XYZ file of C-alpha atoms in Angstrom:
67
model
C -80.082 50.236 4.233
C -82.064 47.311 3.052
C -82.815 49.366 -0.250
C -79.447 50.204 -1.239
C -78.406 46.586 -0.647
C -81.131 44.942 -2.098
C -80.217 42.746 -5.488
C -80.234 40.628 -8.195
C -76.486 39.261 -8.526
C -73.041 39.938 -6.771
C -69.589 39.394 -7.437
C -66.587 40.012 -5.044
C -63.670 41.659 -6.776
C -61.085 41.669 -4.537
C -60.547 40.818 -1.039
C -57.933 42.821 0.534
C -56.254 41.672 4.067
C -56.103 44.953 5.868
C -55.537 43.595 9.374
C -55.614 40.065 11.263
C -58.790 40.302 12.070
C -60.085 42.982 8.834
C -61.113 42.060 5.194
C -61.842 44.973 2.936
C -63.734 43.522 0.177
C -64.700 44.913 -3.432
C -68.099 43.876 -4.594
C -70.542 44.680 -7.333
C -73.735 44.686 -6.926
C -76.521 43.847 -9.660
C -80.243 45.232 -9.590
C -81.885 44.772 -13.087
C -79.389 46.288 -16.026
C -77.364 48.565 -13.380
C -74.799 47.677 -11.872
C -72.656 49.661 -8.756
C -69.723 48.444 -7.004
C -68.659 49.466 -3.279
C -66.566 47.965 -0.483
C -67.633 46.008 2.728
C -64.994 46.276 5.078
C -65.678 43.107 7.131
C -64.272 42.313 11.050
C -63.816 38.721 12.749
C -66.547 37.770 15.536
C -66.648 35.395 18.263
C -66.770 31.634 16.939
C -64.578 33.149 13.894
C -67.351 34.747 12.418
C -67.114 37.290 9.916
C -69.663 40.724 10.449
C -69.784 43.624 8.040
C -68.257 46.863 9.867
C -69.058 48.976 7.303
C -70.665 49.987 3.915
C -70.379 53.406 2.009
C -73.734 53.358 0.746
C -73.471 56.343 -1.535
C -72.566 54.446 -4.835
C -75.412 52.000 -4.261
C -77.590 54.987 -4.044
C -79.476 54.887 -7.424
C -79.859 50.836 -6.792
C -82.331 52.010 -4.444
C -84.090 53.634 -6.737
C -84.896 51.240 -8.954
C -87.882 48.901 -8.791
């Protein structure tokens, strides 16, 4: 997992409200010249902290692959 989300520069695109306690964010991910974009979908902790639920790693995949 560390691979795929390994990089050089992010930018969140959108950040989507999808419960009270749910964010579904859009981000792009930078590694070198290529550049993928996936969502985090993100879920409120204890002390109101914020934990990534999930990650479709598939569109990072070639990310990884790069050195």
């Amino acid at each position: 997992m560390q691979c795929y989300l390994t990089h050089d520069k992010f930018d969140i695109q959108s950040d989507a409200r999808s419960g009270d306690d749910t964010h579904k964010l859009g981000v792009s991910l930078t590694k070198g010249n290529l550049t993928r974009e996936t969502s985090f979908t993100t879920v409120r902790g204890p002390s109101d902290r914020w934990y990534v639920q999930d990650v479709p790693l598939e569109p990072l995949k070639d990310l990884c692959a790069t050195p």
